């Protein structure tokens, strides 16, 4: 059984051709396929569309009237798909909402987003920087970036790079307090902590072999990881920073790593989006570009 749209296309081709063989040649099908489509359509409409015998095929009066209406209908369908094609061409324009950790944007994210905007001027990027985990479904975020585990069947997630952690301090603080040789000695020195905005409590430091440690009386606490990095650079205390916050300062000599043997296993940085229905072309473009380009940006920052 042919669908009705296909039957109408074959019928209109037959109506415009001298015979079914010519219509079949135009359509790239067999003459038997044209005959079968015409018979099925005649059964649907309950009228004879062609007079035919062994030598001639001639459209009936009803067939001519029906062909005129069928052409109009097919033109309307074609116009619908043509309009959809035009929409696809314009689909790379429009709003894309992104959430990312505060410490990520300056070094890694901005170059990728700048590249996208240069290639597609119609894109509108709404970037929300927060160290709080954003529920993309509830907050209508199109794409999220998160450091750490992401186990949620509602998301399509891609781990793009492994991010180490470093325990660091300013050279001035080390000159004043000395470099700790153990976790016990570190506990005797001023330290910083980041407040988890999801709970309001300090994040524990993650250490090698799955250990966790929390300074008893931190010299500095903040819910902004970049502010914590600034405090460590200012010499307020020893801090545990992600590589994308620590590495620029380590390379410039503004920070020094201590106790490298306590580094935990690196955490995954993931790009994720909701797993819901069709994905708009502009969102897929941004998602795929972030997945492809963030590892290169991480390599530039040598987070290993």
Tab-separated table of C-alpha atoms in Angstrom:
chain	number	residue	atom	x	y	z
A	1	UNK	CA	0.000	0.000	0.000
A	2	UNK	CA	1.332	3.404	-0.973
A	3	UNK	CA	0.744	6.422	1.204
A	4	UNK	CA	-1.672	8.993	-0.185
A	5	UNK	CA	0.944	11.652	-0.837
A	6	UNK	CA	3.021	9.233	-2.910
A	7	UNK	CA	-0.053	8.153	-4.859
A	8	UNK	CA	-0.877	11.785	-5.655
A	9	UNK	CA	2.663	12.470	-6.897
A	10	UNK	CA	2.587	9.446	-9.175
A	11	UNK	CA	-0.895	10.324	-10.401
A	12	UNK	CA	0.084	13.927	-11.254
A	13	UNK	CA	3.147	12.691	-13.135
A	14	UNK	CA	0.939	10.280	-15.096
A	15	UNK	CA	-1.576	13.049	-15.817
A	16	UNK	CA	1.177	15.201	-17.325
A	17	UNK	CA	2.822	12.405	-19.345
A	18	UNK	CA	1.676	10.814	-22.588
A	19	UNK	CA	1.457	7.381	-20.977
A	20	UNK	CA	2.326	5.450	-17.843
A	21	UNK	CA	5.695	4.358	-19.267
A	22	UNK	CA	6.772	7.974	-19.762
A	23	UNK	CA	5.577	8.861	-16.230
A	24	UNK	CA	7.535	5.899	-14.838
A	25	UNK	CA	10.691	7.084	-16.603
A	26	UNK	CA	10.329	10.586	-15.129
A	27	UNK	CA	9.831	9.203	-11.634
A	28	UNK	CA	12.497	6.505	-11.849
A	29	UNK	CA	10.046	3.686	-11.124
A	30	UNK	CA	8.573	0.838	-13.131
A	31	UNK	CA	5.432	1.259	-15.297
A	32	UNK	CA	3.808	-1.392	-13.080
A	33	UNK	CA	4.348	0.883	-10.054
A	34	UNK	CA	2.533	3.720	-11.830
A	35	UNK	CA	-0.346	1.411	-12.796
A	36	UNK	CA	-0.598	0.113	-9.232
A	37	UNK	CA	-0.616	3.653	-7.759
A	38	UNK	CA	-3.332	4.811	-10.160
A	39	UNK	CA	-5.482	1.781	-9.341
A	40	UNK	CA	-5.112	2.363	-5.601
A	41	UNK	CA	-5.990	6.043	-5.989
A	42	UNK	CA	-9.049	5.183	-8.104
A	43	UNK	CA	-10.152	2.817	-5.341
A	44	UNK	CA	-9.724	5.613	-2.781
A	45	UNK	CA	-11.692	8.252	-4.725
A	46	UNK	CA	-14.232	5.838	-6.195
A	47	UNK	CA	-13.868	7.234	-9.720
A	48	UNK	CA	-12.076	6.228	-12.900
A	49	UNK	CA	-9.061	8.525	-13.465
A	50	UNK	CA	-7.803	7.175	-16.811
A	51	UNK	CA	-9.360	5.444	-19.812
A	52	UNK	CA	-6.799	2.818	-20.834
A	53	UNK	CA	-6.487	-0.051	-23.240
A	54	UNK	CA	-3.559	-1.966	-24.699
A	55	UNK	CA	-2.511	0.966	-26.937
A	56	UNK	CA	-3.654	4.213	-25.294
A	57	UNK	CA	-4.012	5.883	-21.915
A	58	UNK	CA	-6.230	8.967	-21.666
A	59	UNK	CA	-7.189	10.904	-18.545
A	60	UNK	CA	-10.889	11.166	-17.763
A	61	UNK	CA	-12.714	14.442	-17.221
A	62	UNK	CA	-12.928	13.687	-13.519
A	63	UNK	CA	-9.215	12.806	-13.585
A	64	UNK	CA	-8.342	16.226	-15.051
A	65	UNK	CA	-10.318	18.034	-12.369
A	66	UNK	CA	-8.834	15.859	-9.652
A	67	UNK	CA	-5.306	16.411	-11.035
A	68	UNK	CA	-5.762	20.185	-10.817
A	69	UNK	CA	-6.753	19.936	-7.166
A	70	UNK	CA	-3.986	17.433	-6.468
A	71	UNK	CA	-1.325	19.756	-7.908
A	72	UNK	CA	-2.474	22.556	-5.613
A	73	UNK	CA	-2.304	20.212	-2.639
A	74	UNK	CA	1.173	18.993	-3.549
A	75	UNK	CA	2.374	22.563	-4.039
A	76	UNK	CA	1.150	23.367	-0.532
A	77	UNK	CA	2.987	20.374	0.911
A	78	UNK	CA	6.149	21.280	-0.975
A	79	UNK	CA	5.870	24.842	0.286
A	80	UNK	CA	5.650	23.544	3.855
A	81	UNK	CA	8.860	21.586	3.481
A	82	UNK	CA	10.503	24.445	1.625
A	83	UNK	CA	9.647	26.750	4.520
A	84	UNK	CA	11.066	24.137	6.910
A	85	UNK	CA	14.268	24.125	4.879
A	86	UNK	CA	14.477	27.896	5.208
A	87	UNK	CA	13.944	27.519	8.961
A	88	UNK	CA	16.883	25.100	9.063
A	89	UNK	CA	19.065	27.673	7.376
A	90	UNK	CA	18.089	30.206	10.043
A	91	UNK	CA	18.136	27.675	12.895
A	92	UNK	CA	21.660	28.597	13.908
A	93	UNK	CA	20.306	31.928	15.146
A	94	UNK	CA	18.513	32.473	18.428
A	95	UNK	CA	18.941	32.149	22.178
A	96	UNK	CA	21.068	29.472	23.872
A	97	UNK	CA	21.187	29.496	27.696
A	98	UNK	CA	24.372	28.133	29.280
A	99	UNK	CA	25.458	27.646	32.876
A	100	UNK	CA	29.081	27.072	33.889
A	101	UNK	CA	31.312	27.232	37.000
A	102	UNK	CA	32.659	30.690	37.814
A	103	UNK	CA	36.268	29.621	37.572
A	104	UNK	CA	35.889	28.228	34.060
A	105	UNK	CA	34.753	31.181	31.960
A	106	UNK	CA	37.785	33.456	31.842
A	107	UNK	CA	40.363	30.951	30.666
A	108	UNK	CA	38.514	28.268	28.772
A	109	UNK	CA	34.948	29.164	27.903
A	110	UNK	CA	35.198	32.690	26.493
A	111	UNK	CA	37.408	31.745	23.492
A	112	UNK	CA	35.012	28.989	22.411
A	113	UNK	CA	31.924	31.190	22.733
A	114	UNK	CA	33.687	34.029	20.943
A	115	UNK	CA	34.496	31.707	18.062
A	116	UNK	CA	30.856	30.604	17.813
A	117	UNK	CA	29.528	34.176	17.798
A	118	UNK	CA	31.997	35.173	15.086
A	119	UNK	CA	30.856	32.283	12.870
A	120	UNK	CA	27.128	32.692	13.617
A	121	UNK	CA	26.253	36.344	14.350
A	122	UNK	CA	22.598	35.433	14.901
A	123	UNK	CA	23.370	33.420	18.020
A	124	UNK	CA	22.332	34.953	21.352
A	125	UNK	CA	24.279	33.406	24.239
A	126	UNK	CA	22.947	33.810	27.787
A	127	UNK	CA	25.771	32.660	30.091
A	128	UNK	CA	25.106	32.255	33.815
A	129	UNK	CA	28.212	31.674	35.931
A	130	UNK	CA	27.587	29.867	39.186
A	131	UNK	CA	29.240	27.231	41.335
A	132	UNK	CA	25.756	26.003	42.232
A	133	UNK	CA	24.527	23.040	40.263
A	134	UNK	CA	21.815	24.260	37.886
A	135	UNK	CA	18.917	21.963	37.082
A	136	UNK	CA	18.665	22.497	33.342
A	137	UNK	CA	15.124	21.162	33.278
A	138	UNK	CA	13.711	23.349	36.066
A	139	UNK	CA	15.695	26.487	35.205
A	140	UNK	CA	15.234	26.216	31.425
A	141	UNK	CA	18.968	26.053	30.800
A	142	UNK	CA	19.863	24.596	27.391
A	143	UNK	CA	23.434	23.526	28.174
A	144	UNK	CA	25.285	23.042	31.449
A	145	UNK	CA	28.953	22.545	32.304
A	146	UNK	CA	29.819	20.827	35.546
A	147	UNK	CA	32.914	19.607	37.359
A	148	UNK	CA	32.445	16.280	39.109
A	149	UNK	CA	30.108	13.322	38.851
A	150	UNK	CA	26.917	13.673	36.838
A	151	UNK	CA	24.593	10.689	37.138
A	152	UNK	CA	21.147	11.629	35.918
A	153	UNK	CA	19.259	9.810	33.171
A	154	UNK	CA	17.513	13.056	32.198
A	155	UNK	CA	20.786	14.437	30.791
A	156	UNK	CA	22.917	13.768	27.760
A	157	UNK	CA	26.409	14.295	29.204
A	158	UNK	CA	29.875	14.209	27.658
A	159	UNK	CA	33.006	14.157	29.820
A	160	UNK	CA	35.413	16.428	27.945
A	161	UNK	CA	38.526	16.690	30.128
A	162	UNK	CA	40.025	15.513	33.416
A	163	UNK	CA	40.751	18.355	35.850
A	164	UNK	CA	43.350	17.921	38.638
A	165	UNK	CA	43.339	19.674	42.033
A	166	UNK	CA	46.366	21.390	43.601
A	167	UNK	CA	47.131	22.431	47.181
A	168	UNK	CA	48.798	25.810	46.744
A	169	UNK	CA	49.978	28.903	48.572
A	170	UNK	CA	51.677	32.192	47.761
A	171	UNK	CA	55.489	32.364	48.022
A	172	UNK	CA	55.092	35.074	50.687
A	173	UNK	CA	52.915	32.836	52.875
A	174	UNK	CA	55.335	29.934	52.500
A	175	UNK	CA	58.240	32.218	53.428
A	176	UNK	CA	56.308	33.305	56.517
A	177	UNK	CA	54.873	29.952	57.661
A	178	UNK	CA	57.024	27.366	55.922
A	179	UNK	CA	55.907	24.679	53.479
A	180	UNK	CA	53.973	21.894	55.233
A	181	UNK	CA	55.463	18.414	54.944
A	182	UNK	CA	52.324	16.555	55.998
A	183	UNK	CA	48.596	16.989	56.417
A	184	UNK	CA	49.154	17.424	60.141
A	185	UNK	CA	51.490	20.339	59.513
A	186	UNK	CA	49.037	21.817	57.008
A	187	UNK	CA	46.346	21.774	59.716
A	188	UNK	CA	48.530	24.143	61.749
A	189	UNK	CA	48.644	26.751	58.974
A	190	UNK	CA	45.969	29.207	57.747
A	191	UNK	CA	43.743	27.681	55.060
A	192	UNK	CA	40.851	28.684	52.848
A	193	UNK	CA	37.615	26.890	52.075
A	194	UNK	CA	34.892	27.224	49.440
A	195	UNK	CA	31.275	27.173	50.578
A	196	UNK	CA	29.045	24.758	48.683
A	197	UNK	CA	26.131	27.005	47.580
A	198	UNK	CA	23.912	23.931	47.351
A	199	UNK	CA	24.253	23.185	51.096
A	200	UNK	CA	25.720	26.345	52.667
A	201	UNK	CA	28.512	24.242	54.176
A	202	UNK	CA	32.251	24.258	53.354
A	203	UNK	CA	33.466	21.868	50.701
A	204	UNK	CA	35.868	19.294	52.099
A	205	UNK	CA	39.271	19.062	50.462
A	206	UNK	CA	39.491	15.903	48.361
A	207	UNK	CA	42.795	14.069	48.808
A	208	UNK	CA	44.585	11.010	47.465
A	209	UNK	CA	43.181	7.520	48.089
A	210	UNK	CA	39.682	8.867	48.558
A	211	UNK	CA	40.443	10.847	51.701
A	212	UNK	CA	38.615	14.053	52.598
A	213	UNK	CA	39.846	16.784	54.924
A	214	UNK	CA	38.357	20.018	56.212
A	215	UNK	CA	40.327	22.830	57.897
A	216	UNK	CA	39.094	23.229	61.488
A	217	UNK	CA	39.257	27.039	61.604
A	218	UNK	CA	39.639	28.390	58.058
A	219	UNK	CA	41.238	31.808	57.696
A	220	UNK	CA	39.002	32.588	54.713
A	221	UNK	CA	35.684	31.209	53.430
A	222	UNK	CA	33.693	32.203	50.356
A	223	UNK	CA	30.997	30.850	48.081
A	224	UNK	CA	32.920	32.053	45.003
A	225	UNK	CA	35.790	29.799	43.900
A	226	UNK	CA	37.490	32.613	42.002
A	227	UNK	CA	37.412	34.771	45.131
A	228	UNK	CA	39.024	31.884	47.001
A	229	UNK	CA	41.779	31.732	44.398
A	230	UNK	CA	42.339	35.485	44.774
A	231	UNK	CA	42.592	35.055	48.548
A	232	UNK	CA	45.191	32.312	48.172
A	233	UNK	CA	47.227	34.470	45.771
A	234	UNK	CA	46.990	37.328	48.292
A	235	UNK	CA	48.635	35.105	50.909
A	236	UNK	CA	45.640	34.713	53.227
A	237	UNK	CA	45.983	30.953	53.395
A	238	UNK	CA	46.785	27.625	51.775
A	239	UNK	CA	44.003	26.477	49.486
A	240	UNK	CA	42.982	23.577	47.305
A	241	UNK	CA	42.160	24.887	43.833
A	242	UNK	CA	41.133	23.285	40.587
A	243	UNK	CA	43.747	23.309	37.867
A	244	UNK	CA	41.910	25.882	35.776
A	245	UNK	CA	42.157	28.313	38.719
A	246	UNK	CA	45.628	27.353	39.936
A	247	UNK	CA	47.632	26.738	36.765
A	248	UNK	CA	47.900	30.348	35.476
A	249	UNK	CA	49.220	31.449	38.885
A	250	UNK	CA	51.560	28.453	39.173
A	251	UNK	CA	53.093	29.219	35.791
A	252	UNK	CA	53.480	32.901	36.684
A	253	UNK	CA	55.099	32.082	40.033
A	254	UNK	CA	52.293	33.686	42.053
A	255	UNK	CA	51.497	30.320	43.638
A	256	UNK	CA	53.550	27.304	44.660
A	257	UNK	CA	52.195	23.755	44.944
A	258	UNK	CA	52.726	21.890	48.219
A	259	UNK	CA	52.082	18.271	49.180
A	260	UNK	CA	51.646	17.067	45.576
A	261	UNK	CA	51.467	13.491	46.882
A	262	UNK	CA	48.042	14.348	48.307
A	263	UNK	CA	46.520	15.195	44.922
A	264	UNK	CA	43.238	13.299	44.405
A	265	UNK	CA	42.290	11.603	41.170
A	266	UNK	CA	41.294	14.276	38.613
A	267	UNK	CA	37.599	15.076	38.268
A	268	UNK	CA	35.715	15.008	34.982
A	269	UNK	CA	34.494	18.241	33.447
A	270	UNK	CA	31.238	17.430	31.623
A	271	UNK	CA	29.033	19.257	29.149
A	272	UNK	CA	25.377	18.234	29.500
A	273	UNK	CA	21.932	19.035	28.169
A	274	UNK	CA	18.389	17.774	28.810
A	275	UNK	CA	17.377	14.550	27.144
A	276	UNK	CA	14.049	15.786	25.864
A	277	UNK	CA	12.605	15.559	22.359
A	278	UNK	CA	14.231	17.104	19.289
A	279	UNK	CA	17.266	19.295	19.935
A	280	UNK	CA	17.282	22.687	18.176
A	281	UNK	CA	20.112	23.050	15.671
A	282	UNK	CA	21.566	26.071	17.476
A	283	UNK	CA	21.705	24.160	20.783
A	284	UNK	CA	23.290	21.118	19.167
A	285	UNK	CA	25.831	23.403	17.489
A	286	UNK	CA	26.901	24.997	20.785
A	287	UNK	CA	26.850	21.668	22.650
A	288	UNK	CA	28.979	19.895	20.025
A	289	UNK	CA	31.420	22.795	19.782
A	290	UNK	CA	31.941	22.884	23.557
A	291	UNK	CA	32.511	19.129	23.598
A	292	UNK	CA	35.008	19.414	20.759
A	293	UNK	CA	36.871	22.547	21.819
A	294	UNK	CA	37.077	22.476	25.619
A	295	UNK	CA	39.715	19.712	25.614
A	296	UNK	CA	41.912	21.904	23.393
A	297	UNK	CA	41.471	24.863	25.739
A	298	UNK	CA	42.367	22.609	28.668
A	299	UNK	CA	45.514	21.527	26.861
A	300	UNK	CA	46.489	25.170	26.395
A	301	UNK	CA	46.201	25.603	30.139
A	302	UNK	CA	48.137	22.360	30.722
A	303	UNK	CA	45.983	21.088	33.535
A	304	UNK	CA	48.004	17.913	34.185
